[in-house]
Coordinates of C-alpha atoms and ligand atoms in Angstrom, one line a residue:
X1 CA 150.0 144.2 75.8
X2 CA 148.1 141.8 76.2
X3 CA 144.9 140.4 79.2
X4 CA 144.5 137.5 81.2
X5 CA 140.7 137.0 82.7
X6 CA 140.2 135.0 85.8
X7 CA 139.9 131.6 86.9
X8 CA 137.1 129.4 87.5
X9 CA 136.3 126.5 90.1
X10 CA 136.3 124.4 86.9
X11 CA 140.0 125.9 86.1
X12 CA 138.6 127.4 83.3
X13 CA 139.8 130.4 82.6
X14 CA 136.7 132.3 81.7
X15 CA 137.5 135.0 78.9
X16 CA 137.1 137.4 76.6
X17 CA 139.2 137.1 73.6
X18 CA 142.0 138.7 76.0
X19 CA 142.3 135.3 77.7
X20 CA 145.0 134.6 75.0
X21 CA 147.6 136.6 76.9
X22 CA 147.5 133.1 79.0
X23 CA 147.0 131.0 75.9
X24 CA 149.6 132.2 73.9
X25 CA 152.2 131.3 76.8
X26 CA 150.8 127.9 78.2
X27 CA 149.6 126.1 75.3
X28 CA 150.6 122.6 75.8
X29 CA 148.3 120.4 73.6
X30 CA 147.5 116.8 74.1
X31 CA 145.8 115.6 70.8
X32 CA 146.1 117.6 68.1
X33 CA 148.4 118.6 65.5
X34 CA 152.3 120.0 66.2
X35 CA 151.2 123.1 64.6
X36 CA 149.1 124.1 67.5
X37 CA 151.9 125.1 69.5
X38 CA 151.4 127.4 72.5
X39 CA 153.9 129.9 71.2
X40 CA 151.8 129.7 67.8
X41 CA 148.7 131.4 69.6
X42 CA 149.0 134.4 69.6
X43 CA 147.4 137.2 68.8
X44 CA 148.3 140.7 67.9
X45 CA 147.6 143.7 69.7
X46 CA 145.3 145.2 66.9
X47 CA 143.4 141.7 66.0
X48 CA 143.0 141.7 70.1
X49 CA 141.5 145.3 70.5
X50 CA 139.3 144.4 67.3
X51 CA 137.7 141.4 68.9
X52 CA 137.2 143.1 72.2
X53 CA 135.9 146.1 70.6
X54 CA 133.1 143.4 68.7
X55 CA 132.8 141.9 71.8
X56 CA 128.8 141.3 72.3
X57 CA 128.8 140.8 76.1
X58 CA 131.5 143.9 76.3
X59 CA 131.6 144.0 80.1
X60 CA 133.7 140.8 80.2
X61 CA 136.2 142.6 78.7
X62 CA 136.6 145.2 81.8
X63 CA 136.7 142.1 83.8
X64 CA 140.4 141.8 82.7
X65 CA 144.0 142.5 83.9
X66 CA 147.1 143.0 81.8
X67 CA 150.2 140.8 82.2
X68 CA 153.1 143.5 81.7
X69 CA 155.5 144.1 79.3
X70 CA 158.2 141.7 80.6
X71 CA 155.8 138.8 79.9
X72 CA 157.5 136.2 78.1
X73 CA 158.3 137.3 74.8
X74 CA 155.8 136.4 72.1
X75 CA 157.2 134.5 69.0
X76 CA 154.3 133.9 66.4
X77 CA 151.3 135.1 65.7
X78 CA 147.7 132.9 65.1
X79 CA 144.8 133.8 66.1
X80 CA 142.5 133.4 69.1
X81 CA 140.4 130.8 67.0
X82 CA 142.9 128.2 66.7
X83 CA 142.5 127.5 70.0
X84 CA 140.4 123.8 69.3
X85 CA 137.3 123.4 70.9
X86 CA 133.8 122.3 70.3
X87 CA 132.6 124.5 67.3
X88 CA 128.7 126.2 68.4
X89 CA 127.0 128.3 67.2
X90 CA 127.4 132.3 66.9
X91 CA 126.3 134.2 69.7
X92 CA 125.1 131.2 71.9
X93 CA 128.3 128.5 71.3
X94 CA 127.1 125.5 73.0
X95 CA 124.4 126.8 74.8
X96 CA 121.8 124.6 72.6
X97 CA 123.7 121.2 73.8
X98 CA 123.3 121.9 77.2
X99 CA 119.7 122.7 76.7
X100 CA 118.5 120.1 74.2
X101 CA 116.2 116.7 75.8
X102 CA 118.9 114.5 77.4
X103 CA 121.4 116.8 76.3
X104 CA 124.7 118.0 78.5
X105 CA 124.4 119.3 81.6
X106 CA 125.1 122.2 83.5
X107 CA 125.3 121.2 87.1
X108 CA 127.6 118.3 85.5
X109 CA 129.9 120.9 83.5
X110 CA 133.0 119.5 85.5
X111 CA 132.3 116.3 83.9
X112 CA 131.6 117.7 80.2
X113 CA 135.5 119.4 80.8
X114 CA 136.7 116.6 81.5
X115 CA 135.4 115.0 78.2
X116 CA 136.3 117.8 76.6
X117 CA 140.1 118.0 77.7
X118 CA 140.5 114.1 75.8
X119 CA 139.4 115.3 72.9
X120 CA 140.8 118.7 72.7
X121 CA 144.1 118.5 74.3
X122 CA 145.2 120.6 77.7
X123 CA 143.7 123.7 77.0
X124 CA 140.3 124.1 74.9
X125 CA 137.8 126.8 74.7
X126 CA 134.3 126.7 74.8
X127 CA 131.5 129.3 74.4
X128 CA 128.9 128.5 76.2
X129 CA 125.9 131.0 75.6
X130 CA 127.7 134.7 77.5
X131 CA 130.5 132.6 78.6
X132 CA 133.4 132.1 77.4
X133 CA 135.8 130.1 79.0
X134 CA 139.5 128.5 78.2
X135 CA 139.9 125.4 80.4
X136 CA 143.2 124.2 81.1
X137 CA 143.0 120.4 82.8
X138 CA 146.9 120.1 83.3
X139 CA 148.2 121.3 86.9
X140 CA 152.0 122.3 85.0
X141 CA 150.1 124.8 82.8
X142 CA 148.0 126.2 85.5
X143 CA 150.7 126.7 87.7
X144 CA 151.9 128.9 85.1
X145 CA 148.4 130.6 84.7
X146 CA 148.8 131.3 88.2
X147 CA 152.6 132.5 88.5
X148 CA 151.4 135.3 85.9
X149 CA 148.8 136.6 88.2
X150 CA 149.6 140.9 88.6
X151 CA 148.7 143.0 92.2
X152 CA 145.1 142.9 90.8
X153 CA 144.5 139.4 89.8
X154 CA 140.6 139.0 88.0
X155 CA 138.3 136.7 89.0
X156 CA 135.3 135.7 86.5
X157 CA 132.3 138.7 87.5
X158 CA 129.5 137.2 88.6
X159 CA 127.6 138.9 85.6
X160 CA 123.9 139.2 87.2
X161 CA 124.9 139.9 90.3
X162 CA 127.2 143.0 88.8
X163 CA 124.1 143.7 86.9
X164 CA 121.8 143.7 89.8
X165 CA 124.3 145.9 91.9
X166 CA 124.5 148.8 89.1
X167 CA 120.5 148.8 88.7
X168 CA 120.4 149.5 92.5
X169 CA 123.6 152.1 93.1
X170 CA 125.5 149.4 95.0
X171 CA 129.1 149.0 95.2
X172 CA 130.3 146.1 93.2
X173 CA 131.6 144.4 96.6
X174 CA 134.5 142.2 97.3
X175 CA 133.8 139.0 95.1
X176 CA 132.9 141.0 92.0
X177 CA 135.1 144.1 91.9
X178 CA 138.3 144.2 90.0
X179 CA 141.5 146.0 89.7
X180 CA 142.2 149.2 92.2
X181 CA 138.6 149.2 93.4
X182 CA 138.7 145.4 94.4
X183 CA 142.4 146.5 96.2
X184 CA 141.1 149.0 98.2
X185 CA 138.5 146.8 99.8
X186 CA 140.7 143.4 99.9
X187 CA 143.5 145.8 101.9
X188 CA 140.7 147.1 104.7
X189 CA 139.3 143.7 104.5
X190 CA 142.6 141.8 104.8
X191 CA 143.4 143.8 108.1
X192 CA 140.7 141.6 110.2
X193 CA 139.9 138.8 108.4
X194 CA 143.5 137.0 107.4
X195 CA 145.1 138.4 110.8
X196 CA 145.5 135.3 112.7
X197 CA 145.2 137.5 115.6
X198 CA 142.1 139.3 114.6
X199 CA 140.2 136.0 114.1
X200 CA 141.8 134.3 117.7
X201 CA 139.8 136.9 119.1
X202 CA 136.6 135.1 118.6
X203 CA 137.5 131.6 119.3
X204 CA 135.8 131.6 122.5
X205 CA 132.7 132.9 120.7
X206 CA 132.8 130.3 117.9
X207 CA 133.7 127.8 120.6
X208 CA 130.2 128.7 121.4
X209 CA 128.6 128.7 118.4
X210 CA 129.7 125.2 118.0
X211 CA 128.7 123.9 121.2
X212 CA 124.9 125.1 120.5
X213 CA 125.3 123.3 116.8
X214 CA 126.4 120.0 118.1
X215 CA 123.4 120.3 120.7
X216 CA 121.1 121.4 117.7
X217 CA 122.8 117.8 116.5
X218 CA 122.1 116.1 119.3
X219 CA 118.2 116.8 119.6
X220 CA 117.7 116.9 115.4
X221 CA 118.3 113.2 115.3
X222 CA 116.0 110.7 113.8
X223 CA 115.8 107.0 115.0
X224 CA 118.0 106.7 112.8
X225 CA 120.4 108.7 114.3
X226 CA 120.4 110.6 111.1
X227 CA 120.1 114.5 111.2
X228 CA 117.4 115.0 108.4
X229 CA 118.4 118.1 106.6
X230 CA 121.8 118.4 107.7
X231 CA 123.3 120.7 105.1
X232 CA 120.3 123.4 106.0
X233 CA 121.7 122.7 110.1
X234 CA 125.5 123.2 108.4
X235 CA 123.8 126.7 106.5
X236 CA 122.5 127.8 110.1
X237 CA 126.1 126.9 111.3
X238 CA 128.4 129.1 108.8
X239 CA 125.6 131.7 109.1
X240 CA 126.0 131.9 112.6
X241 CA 129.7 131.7 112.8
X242 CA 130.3 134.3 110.2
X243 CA 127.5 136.5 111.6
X244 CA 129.2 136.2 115.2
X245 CA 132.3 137.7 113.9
X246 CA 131.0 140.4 111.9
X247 CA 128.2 141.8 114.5
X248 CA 129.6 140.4 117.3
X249 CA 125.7 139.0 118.2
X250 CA 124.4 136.1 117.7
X251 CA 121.9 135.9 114.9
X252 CA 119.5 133.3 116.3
X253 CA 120.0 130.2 113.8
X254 CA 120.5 127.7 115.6
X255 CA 117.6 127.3 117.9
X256 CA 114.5 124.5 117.5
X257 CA 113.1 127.8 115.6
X258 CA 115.4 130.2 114.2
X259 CA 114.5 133.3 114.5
X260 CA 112.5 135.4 112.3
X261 CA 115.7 137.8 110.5
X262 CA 117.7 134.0 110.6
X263 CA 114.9 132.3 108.8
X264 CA 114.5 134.5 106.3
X265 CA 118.2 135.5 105.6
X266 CA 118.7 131.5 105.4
X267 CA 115.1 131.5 102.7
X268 CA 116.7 134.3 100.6
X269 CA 120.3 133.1 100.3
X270 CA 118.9 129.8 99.0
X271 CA 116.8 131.7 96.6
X272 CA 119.6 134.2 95.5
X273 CA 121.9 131.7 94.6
X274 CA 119.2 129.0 93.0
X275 CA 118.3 131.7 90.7
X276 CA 121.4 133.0 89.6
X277 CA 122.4 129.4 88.1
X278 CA 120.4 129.6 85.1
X279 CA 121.2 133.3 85.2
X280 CA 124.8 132.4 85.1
X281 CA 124.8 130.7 81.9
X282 CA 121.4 131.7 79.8
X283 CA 121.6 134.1 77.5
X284 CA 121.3 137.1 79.3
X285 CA 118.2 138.4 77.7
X286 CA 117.5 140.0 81.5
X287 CA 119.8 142.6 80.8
X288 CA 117.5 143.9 78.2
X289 CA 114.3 142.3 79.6
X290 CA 113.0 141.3 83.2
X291 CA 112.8 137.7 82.6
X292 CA 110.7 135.7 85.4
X293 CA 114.1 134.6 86.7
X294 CA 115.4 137.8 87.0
X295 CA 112.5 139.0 89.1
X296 CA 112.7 136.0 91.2
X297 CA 116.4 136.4 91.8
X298 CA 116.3 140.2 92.0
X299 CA 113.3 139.6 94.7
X300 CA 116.3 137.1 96.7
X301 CA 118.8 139.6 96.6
X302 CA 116.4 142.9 97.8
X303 CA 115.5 140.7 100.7
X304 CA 119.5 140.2 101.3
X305 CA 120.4 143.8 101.2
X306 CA 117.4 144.6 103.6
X307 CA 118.3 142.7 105.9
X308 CA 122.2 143.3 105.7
X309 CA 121.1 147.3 105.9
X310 CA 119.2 146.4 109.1
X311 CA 122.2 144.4 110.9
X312 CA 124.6 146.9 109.9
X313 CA 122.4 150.2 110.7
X314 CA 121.5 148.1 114.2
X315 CA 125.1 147.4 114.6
X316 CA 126.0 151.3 114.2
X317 CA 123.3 152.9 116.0
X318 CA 123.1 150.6 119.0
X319 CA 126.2 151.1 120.9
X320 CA 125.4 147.8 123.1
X321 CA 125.4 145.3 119.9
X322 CA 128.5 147.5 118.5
X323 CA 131.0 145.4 116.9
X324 CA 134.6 145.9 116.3
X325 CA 134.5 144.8 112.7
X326 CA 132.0 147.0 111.3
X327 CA 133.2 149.9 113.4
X328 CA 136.6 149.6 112.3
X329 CA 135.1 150.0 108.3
X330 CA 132.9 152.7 109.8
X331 CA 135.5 154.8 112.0
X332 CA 138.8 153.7 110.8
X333 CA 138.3 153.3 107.0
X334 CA 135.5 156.2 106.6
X335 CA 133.4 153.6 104.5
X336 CA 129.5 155.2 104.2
X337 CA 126.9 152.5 105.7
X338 CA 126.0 151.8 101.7
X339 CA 129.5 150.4 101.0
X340 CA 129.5 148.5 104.3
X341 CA 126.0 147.0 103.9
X342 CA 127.6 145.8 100.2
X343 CA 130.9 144.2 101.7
X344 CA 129.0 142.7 104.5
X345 CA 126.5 141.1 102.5
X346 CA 128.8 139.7 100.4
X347 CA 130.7 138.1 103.1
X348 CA 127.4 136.6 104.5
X349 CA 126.6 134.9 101.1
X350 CA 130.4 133.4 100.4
X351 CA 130.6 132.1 103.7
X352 CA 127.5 130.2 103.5
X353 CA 127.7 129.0 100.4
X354 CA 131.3 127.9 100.1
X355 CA 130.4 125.8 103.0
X356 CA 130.1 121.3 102.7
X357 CA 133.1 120.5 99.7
X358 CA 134.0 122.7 97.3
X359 CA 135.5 120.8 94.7
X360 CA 137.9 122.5 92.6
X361 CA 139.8 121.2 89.7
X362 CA 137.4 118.1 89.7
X363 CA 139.0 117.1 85.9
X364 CA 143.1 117.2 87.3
X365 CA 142.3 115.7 90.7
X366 CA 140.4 112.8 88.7
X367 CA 143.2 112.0 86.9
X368 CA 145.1 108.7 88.0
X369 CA 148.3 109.4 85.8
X370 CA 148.7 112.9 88.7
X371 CA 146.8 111.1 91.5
X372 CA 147.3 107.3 91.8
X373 CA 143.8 105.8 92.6
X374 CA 141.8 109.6 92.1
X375 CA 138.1 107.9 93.4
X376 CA 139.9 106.3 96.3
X377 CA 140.2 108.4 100.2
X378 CA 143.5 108.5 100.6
X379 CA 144.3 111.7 103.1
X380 CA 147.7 110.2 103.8
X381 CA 149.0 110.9 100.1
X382 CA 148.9 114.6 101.5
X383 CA 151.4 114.2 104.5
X384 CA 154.7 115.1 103.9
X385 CA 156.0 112.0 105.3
X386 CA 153.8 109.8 102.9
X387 CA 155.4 107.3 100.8
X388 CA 153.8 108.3 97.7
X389 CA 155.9 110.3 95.8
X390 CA 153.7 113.2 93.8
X391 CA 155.7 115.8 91.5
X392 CA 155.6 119.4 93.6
X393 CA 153.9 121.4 91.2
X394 CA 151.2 119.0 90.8
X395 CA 151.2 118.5 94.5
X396 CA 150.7 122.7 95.2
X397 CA 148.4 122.7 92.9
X398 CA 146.0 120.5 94.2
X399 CA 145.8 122.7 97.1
X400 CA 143.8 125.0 96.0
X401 CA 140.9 124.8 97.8
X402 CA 141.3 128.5 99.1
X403 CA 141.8 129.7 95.7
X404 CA 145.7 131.5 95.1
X405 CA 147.4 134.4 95.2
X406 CA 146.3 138.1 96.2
X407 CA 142.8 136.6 95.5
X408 CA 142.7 133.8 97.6
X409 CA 139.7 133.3 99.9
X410 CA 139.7 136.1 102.7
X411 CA 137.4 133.9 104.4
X412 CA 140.0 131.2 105.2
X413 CA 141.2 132.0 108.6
X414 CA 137.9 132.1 109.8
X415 CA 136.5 129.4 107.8
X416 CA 139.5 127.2 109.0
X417 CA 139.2 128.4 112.9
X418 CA 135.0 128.0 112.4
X419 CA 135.7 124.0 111.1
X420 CA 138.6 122.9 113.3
X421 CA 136.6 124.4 116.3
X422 CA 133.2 122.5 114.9
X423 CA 135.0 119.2 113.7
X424 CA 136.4 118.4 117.1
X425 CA 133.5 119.3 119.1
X426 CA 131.4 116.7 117.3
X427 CA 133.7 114.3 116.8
X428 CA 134.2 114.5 120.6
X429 CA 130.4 113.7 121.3
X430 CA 129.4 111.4 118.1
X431 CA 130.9 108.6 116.4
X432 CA 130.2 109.2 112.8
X433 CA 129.3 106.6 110.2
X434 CA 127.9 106.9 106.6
X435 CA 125.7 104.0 105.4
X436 CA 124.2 104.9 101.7
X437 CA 125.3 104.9 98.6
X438 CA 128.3 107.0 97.3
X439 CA 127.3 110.6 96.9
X440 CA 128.5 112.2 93.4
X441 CA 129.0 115.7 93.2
X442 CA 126.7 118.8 91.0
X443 CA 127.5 121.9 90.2
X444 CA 124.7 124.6 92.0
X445 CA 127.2 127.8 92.0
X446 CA 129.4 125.8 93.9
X447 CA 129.8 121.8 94.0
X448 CA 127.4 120.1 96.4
X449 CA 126.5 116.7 97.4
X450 CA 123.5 115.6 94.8
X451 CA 121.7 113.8 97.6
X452 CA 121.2 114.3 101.4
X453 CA 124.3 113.3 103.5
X454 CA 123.0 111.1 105.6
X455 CA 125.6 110.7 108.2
X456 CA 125.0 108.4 111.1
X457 CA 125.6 110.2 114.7
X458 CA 126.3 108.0 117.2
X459 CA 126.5 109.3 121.1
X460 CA 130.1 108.3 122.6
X461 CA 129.3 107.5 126.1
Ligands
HEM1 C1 135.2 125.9 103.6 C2 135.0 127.2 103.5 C3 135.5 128.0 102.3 C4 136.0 127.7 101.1 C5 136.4 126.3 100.7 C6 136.3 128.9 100.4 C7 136.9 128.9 99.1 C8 137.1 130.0 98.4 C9 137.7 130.1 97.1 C10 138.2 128.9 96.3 C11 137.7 131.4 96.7 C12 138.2 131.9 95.4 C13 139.7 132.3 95.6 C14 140.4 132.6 94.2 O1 139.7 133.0 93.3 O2 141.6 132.5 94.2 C15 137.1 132.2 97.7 C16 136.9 133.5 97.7 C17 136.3 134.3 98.6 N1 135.8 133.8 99.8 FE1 135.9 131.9 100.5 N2 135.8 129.9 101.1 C18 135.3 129.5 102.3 C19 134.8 130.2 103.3 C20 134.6 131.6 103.3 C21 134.1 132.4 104.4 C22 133.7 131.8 105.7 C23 134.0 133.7 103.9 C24 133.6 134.9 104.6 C25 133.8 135.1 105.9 C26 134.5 133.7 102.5 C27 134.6 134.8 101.8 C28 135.2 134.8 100.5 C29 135.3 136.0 99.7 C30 134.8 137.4 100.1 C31 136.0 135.7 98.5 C32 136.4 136.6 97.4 C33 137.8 137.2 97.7 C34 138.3 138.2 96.7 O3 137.9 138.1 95.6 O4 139.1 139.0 97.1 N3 134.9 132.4 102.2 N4 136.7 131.3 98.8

């Protein structure tokens, strides 16, 4: 039997040694020798359970789910180290390239993968400090990666934020549990969330939401007829939204002033997720000691639950701000207030912060011989009547921006319902123009502009 661990924004899939369940089947490489075949990589069962047993950053290895028996049949044998990739060091891999003077870096890993797929081949492995990861940078073999996702499809554990859940009793939430735990919540979660019907129920709400955004627009303004700050505004906005459908009250971001519990969820969500970059990829010496990042992050994340505890506690207790959402988990599924405060913070903090362009698959997408012209805007290549002809796999694959499968965002409906709503309101009042110099994008959990967008917002008369 063998494991497959999940898949990254950066199609990476980030492993233990089990990732070669998937390696042994989809090994396809580009520049180096015939003997590297995909069916040659594989591992045995026994050399698999010893490497996982050594494993030094163990709980990867329960972050994994098993491809059954009627996988493809295996044909040779080779270990999980003949998969080529940059060499590292023991214990930390990479790490030291990444942290050297002018050395690689992290918030430009998409661009290091994409070096690293020309020299490697189509899929490589790197270690990179506790990470582990198998990138695969050709849309064929990760259409495959994802056809052999099972009911309980793994995605990466976001290791510190696991950690800081089991230090404080807390329910590993949607995002970062896996197998039957993760499928229990996904199933409750599933029932209001991706029901078309569920989330038309709060158009008219949203509607509002977006009217008070595009007059938050209208009056942030400079002469310019820039908005100065505007992803923060777009943070209030998705906050809002999101907190609209899940308390059924408005939270109070979008004022002049936000208000007090607004400001300082907003403060603390930027925190949380600033700190766990580094936490992401250092070597987590946190787990054994407090380091000042940890304390910093952990301080982020207690102000989080607090406040999530006091919305849904508020939300419970006051039948007047009663919403149908939390009462459902409360009433319907039995879940205690602790497991609901966990789910609800988590889907506060992914819908805010997979807000602006989320950029996955950055290396295949950049790659003219799949997408003809990759740098240039080119919506109509997307339309079915478009003359450009693009293979279907490739084509499905590059729509991935809600993630796949059983796992896909659960977010989606609303996220889609919150933009549509948004995009034509202010596309109604402002003409929008963009007069600086291209943005490039960074890696800061998710991928982000590296500069202010400063659109122009122009008032249609
Ligand atoms: C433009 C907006 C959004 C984008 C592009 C986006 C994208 C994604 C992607 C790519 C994933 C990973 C899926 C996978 O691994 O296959 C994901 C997961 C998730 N998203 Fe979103 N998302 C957005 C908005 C939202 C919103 C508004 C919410 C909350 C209401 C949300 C909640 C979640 C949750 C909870 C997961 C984890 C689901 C699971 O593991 O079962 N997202 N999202």
């Amino acid at each position: 039997m063998f494991q497959v661990i999940k898949i990254s924004s950066q199609t990476a899939i980030h492993q233990t040694d089990a990732t070669l369940g998937i390696v042994k089947r989809y090994w396809t490489p580009k520049k180096i020798t015939s003997e590297h075949t995909l069916q040659n990589l594989i591992l045995a069962d026994d050399q698999l359970s010893r490497h996982t047993s050594q494993c030094p950053v163990r709980d990867y290895v329960s972050q994994v789910t098993q491809i059954t028996e009627d996988s493809t049949p295996m044909v040779k044998i080779l270990p999980f180290s003949k998969v080529p990739g940059p060499r590292g060091l023991p214990v930390i891999g990479t790490l030291f390239e990444y942290l050297k003077k002018d050395g690689l870096k992290f918030n430009k890993m998409f661009e290091v993968y994409r070096q690293r797929a020309l020299e490697y081949g189509n899929i490589f492995k790197e270690r990179v400090g506790p990470m582990h990861h198998v990138v695969i940078s050709c849309p064929v073999e990760y259409s495959k990666v994802i056809n052999a996702e099972g009911k309980y499809p793994v995605r990466i554990q976001m290791l510190p934020i696991a950690h800081y859940r089991k230090l404080r009793g807390l329910d590993l939430g949607l995002v970062n549990a896996q197998g039957e735990e993760w499928y229990k919540t996904r199933t409750i979660v599933s029932k209001k969330m991706l029901k078309l019907s569920e989330v038309l129920r709060f158009s008219e709400e949203m509607g509002q939401v977006a009217d008070d955004f595009v007059t938050r627009l209208d009056t942030a303004t400079n002469s310019l007829g820039e908005v100065p700050g505007l992803e923060y505004e777009l943070f209030k906005w998705t906050l809002e939204s999101i907190g609209t459908f899940l308390f059924e009250e408005r939270i109070g971001c979008l004022g002049d002033k936000p208000t007090p519990i607004a400001h300082s969820f907003l403060e603390n969500v930027e925190g949380f997720f600033r700190t766990l970059q580094p936490l992401l990829f250092d070597v987590p010496v946190y787990r054994v000691w407090p380091t000042d990042t940890w304390r910093q992050f952990e301080h982020y994340a207690d102000n989080i639950m607090s406040i999530g505890t006091f919305l849904v506690h508020k939300s419970l207790e006051e039948s007047a701000s009663s919403s149908a959402f939390i009462n459902y988990l409360a009433n319907d599924c039995h879940m205690a207030t602790q497991e609901i405060t966990g789910l609800v913070v988590d889907l506060l903090s992914a819908a805010v912060e997979t807000n602006h362009i989320q950029a996955n698959l950055y290396g295949m997408y950049h790659d003219s011989s799949l997408f003809p012209k990759p740098e240039s805007f080119l919506p109509e290549r997307w339309m079915k009547t478009s003359d450009v002809q693009m293979d279907p796999i490739v084509k499905s694959t590059s729509q991935l921006v809600w993630g796949h499968g059983a796992r896909m965002c659960i977010g989606r409906r609303i996220a889609e319902q919150e933009m549509h709503i948004v995009l034509s309101k202010i596309v109604e009042k402002f003409q929008l123009s963009y007069q600086h110099d291209d943005l490039e994008p960074v890696l800061s959990t998710m991928m982000v502009p590296d500069r202010p967008v400063k659109i122009k917002f122009t008032a249609r008369h």
